[in-house]
DNA sequence: CGTCATATTGATCGCGATCAAACTTTGTGG
DNA sequence: CCACAAAGTTTGATCGCGATCAATATGACG
């Protein structure tokens, strides 16, 4: 169940078998479930646990007074929802399930123990937080500077890359369980315009999307169109000098 | 010089005199200077040091292939530029001085020592990182859901609040050393449209802005207009249970 | 006092919003 | 397994915010 997390962290540095065991050890916690479109934790709640997504997609979103909503992050299997949130008194946003989601609710103490005993894992977790922050920045660039087509294209390439890095996508194919309304809430356009944007991507033979399954037909062209630069995901085993030897 | 940082962290929990001394102790490092509009560190560089802004404003920005640029964060006095970046192999963005800037370049080791010896400071630093992340999210909401007027209004209220929290603003007045082009790069609009937006804010008697000095004429109306909700800055001494007693 | 960055104004264009309706898929209870 | 509701997708017509292009101030500064 924690396979995705191990795969993800291994993008940073090779883990020892003890490291991996320590991560698998987190599964002693009772695994929780949330149905699609229900909140895991809501704005205003006191954050106590750290969440680790095991399967399914979740998202982080903020809701405005005028009823509009912005999705500010996706959580895929292997992603933590904020490693240190428990320091805050109340959530400034909501985390909701996109699909049915399985996740672990870990206590600060449990995570503290893991990071104390396994410094390499601690480093890898810090790296994954840095990557999350980098993704947030790239999303800011999308919303500030890219057109609707570019935003959608960029998001698709990013999600494909992230899913591939945890073994959940290959050959330009991936599950894509997001509704068009949700995609609109990520990319900051209206659902109507998002629909037209998807149609244009299909018309240009860049993607295929049906029954929640997405195929990238021409990854290179899509990357170029979206001005996608891989670097911000920091997937190049940047902590390799910390590799375990066993 | 580290007064701003101490003021900022005190928004989270009351520091002991030892805590404060430990922070002041960082100043043994030679203080560096950058001229306005020059980079402190550029995309592609290997991040080695952690930077702490002492005076002046800096910003984080990403530059696209098509020549456009998005400013994704402002660093005000007391702000760190990424506590843990040194883990990454190369910067995915650039940090530039907005005004002339004084800053400290701290080594990972030096910061590690501080956080080991002063757990309350460590917590406070973690809190400040969480706040930075929260600000990033709020900026995503701005770019995705707010109009140009709302974006500019929101940014002004945020900067005023942040400056006030480190003792650099009061009575709705603040230094505002940002050019209109830079403001445009933050808010994701063109300089021309930004200019018209500022004029509209002035016309509605919401702000006054001349010779790099900004006055908020009607904070309540500006807040309402921008749908500004204070909570995301987490300034309410959320770590008060960790307060020092001396 | 000329040069260069910054700010302002005017005219026109177009991407994406809005409004409205139909169509399709999914799911649920009888 | 069908009926019907609810959610999600698609299409069409029109509107408007902010982009673009172009020119003109207004400083700041050597």
PDB file of C-alpha atoms (C1' of nucleotides) in Angstrom, chain A residues 179-180 195-196 199 202 212, chain D residues 7-13:
ATOM      1  CA  UNK A 179     -14.473  15.912 -14.265  1.00  0.00           C
ATOM      2  CA  UNK A 180     -14.352  18.843 -16.645  1.00  0.00           C
ATOM      3  CA  UNK A 195     -14.737  21.815 -22.647  1.00  0.00           C
ATOM      4  CA  UNK A 196     -13.832  23.749 -25.778  1.00  0.00           C
ATOM      5  CA  UNK A 199     -11.975  19.607 -27.851  1.00  0.00           C
ATOM      6  CA  UNK A 202      -8.393  16.416 -29.314  1.00  0.00           C
ATOM      7  CA  UNK A 212     -11.812   8.624 -17.532  1.00  0.00           C
TER       8      UNK A 212
ATOM      9  C1'  DA D   7     -24.433  14.739 -12.866  1.00  0.00           C
ATOM     10  C1'  DG D   8     -21.549  15.704 -16.503  1.00  0.00           C
ATOM     11  C1'  DT D   9     -20.700  17.109 -21.417  1.00  0.00           C
ATOM     12  C1'  DT D  10     -21.587  19.652 -25.580  1.00  0.00           C
ATOM     13  C1'  DT D  11     -23.250  23.409 -28.565  1.00  0.00           C
ATOM     14  C1'  DG D  12     -24.636  28.177 -29.811  1.00  0.00           C
ATOM     15  C1'  DA D  13     -24.908  33.210 -29.276  1.00  0.00           C
TER      16       DA D  13
END
